[in-house]
Coordinates of C-alpha atoms in Angstrom, one line a residue:
M1 CA -16.5 10.5 -9.9
V2 CA -18.1 7.5 -8.7
R3 CA -17.4 6.2 -5.4
Y4 CA -17.1 2.4 -5.2
R5 CA -17.2 0.9 -2.0
T6 CA -16.2 -2.8 -2.5
S7 CA -17.7 -6.1 -1.1
A8 CA -16.0 -9.6 -0.8
G9 CA -14.5 -11.0 -3.3
D10 CA -14.3 -7.6 -5.6
V11 CA -10.9 -7.8 -8.2
L12 CA -10.7 -4.3 -10.1
D13 CA -11.2 -5.3 -13.7
A14 CA -14.8 -6.9 -13.1
V15 CA -15.6 -3.6 -11.4
C16 CA -13.9 -1.5 -14.4
L17 CA -16.4 -3.6 -16.1
R18 CA -20.0 -3.1 -14.8
H19 CA -19.2 0.4 -14.6
Y20 CA -17.4 1.2 -17.5
G21 CA -17.8 -2.0 -19.4
R22 CA -14.7 -2.6 -19.8
V23 CA -11.4 -3.5 -19.3
D24 CA -9.0 -1.4 -20.4
V25 CA -9.3 1.6 -17.8
V26 CA -8.2 -0.1 -14.9
P27 CA -4.4 1.8 -15.1
E28 CA -6.8 4.6 -15.1
V29 CA -8.4 3.7 -12.2
L30 CA -5.2 3.0 -10.5
A31 CA -3.6 6.1 -11.1
A32 CA -7.1 7.6 -9.2
N33 CA -6.3 6.1 -6.3
P34 CA -2.6 5.8 -5.4
G35 CA -2.0 3.0 -2.9
L36 CA -5.3 0.4 -4.8
A37 CA -2.9 -2.2 -6.9
A38 CA -1.0 -2.8 -2.5
A39 CA -3.9 -3.9 -1.3
G40 CA -4.1 -7.2 -4.1
A41 CA -5.4 -8.7 -7.0
T42 CA -8.3 -9.4 -4.5
L43 CA -10.1 -5.8 -2.8
P44 CA -9.9 -6.4 0.8
A45 CA -14.2 -5.4 1.1
G46 CA -15.0 -2.2 2.0
R47 CA -12.9 -0.2 0.1
I48 CA -13.4 2.9 -1.6
V49 CA -12.7 2.8 -5.1
E50 CA -12.3 5.9 -7.2
L51 CA -14.2 5.7 -10.4
P52 CA -13.4 8.5 -12.9
D53 CA -15.2 10.5 -15.4
L54 CA -13.3 8.9 -18.5
P55 CA -13.8 9.4 -22.4
P56 CA -15.6 7.1 -24.5
P57 CA -13.4 4.1 -26.0
P58 CA -12.2 5.5 -29.5
A59 CA -15.1 4.0 -32.6
T60 CA -14.0 1.3 -34.3
A61 CA -14.0 0.4 -37.7
R62 CA -16.5 -2.8 -37.8
L63 CA -16.3 -4.8 -41.2
R64 CA -19.6 -6.3 -42.4
L65 CA -19.7 -9.7 -44.2
W66 CA -22.5 -9.8 -45.7
D67 CA -24.7 -7.0 -47.0

């Protein structure tokens, strides 16, 4: 688990995108941080957000249009 200290203007989906490379993990991060959703869309500066260790996203098939 990583602890992230927010900066002015941070929003959770952008924090997740920077840390995990995706935003579909927002529910898991909220679950790991009770009360974080009540902080509002823009997180207050200096708030510690715990970013849990999560499995990588499932592999997806790629469609190749040209060989």
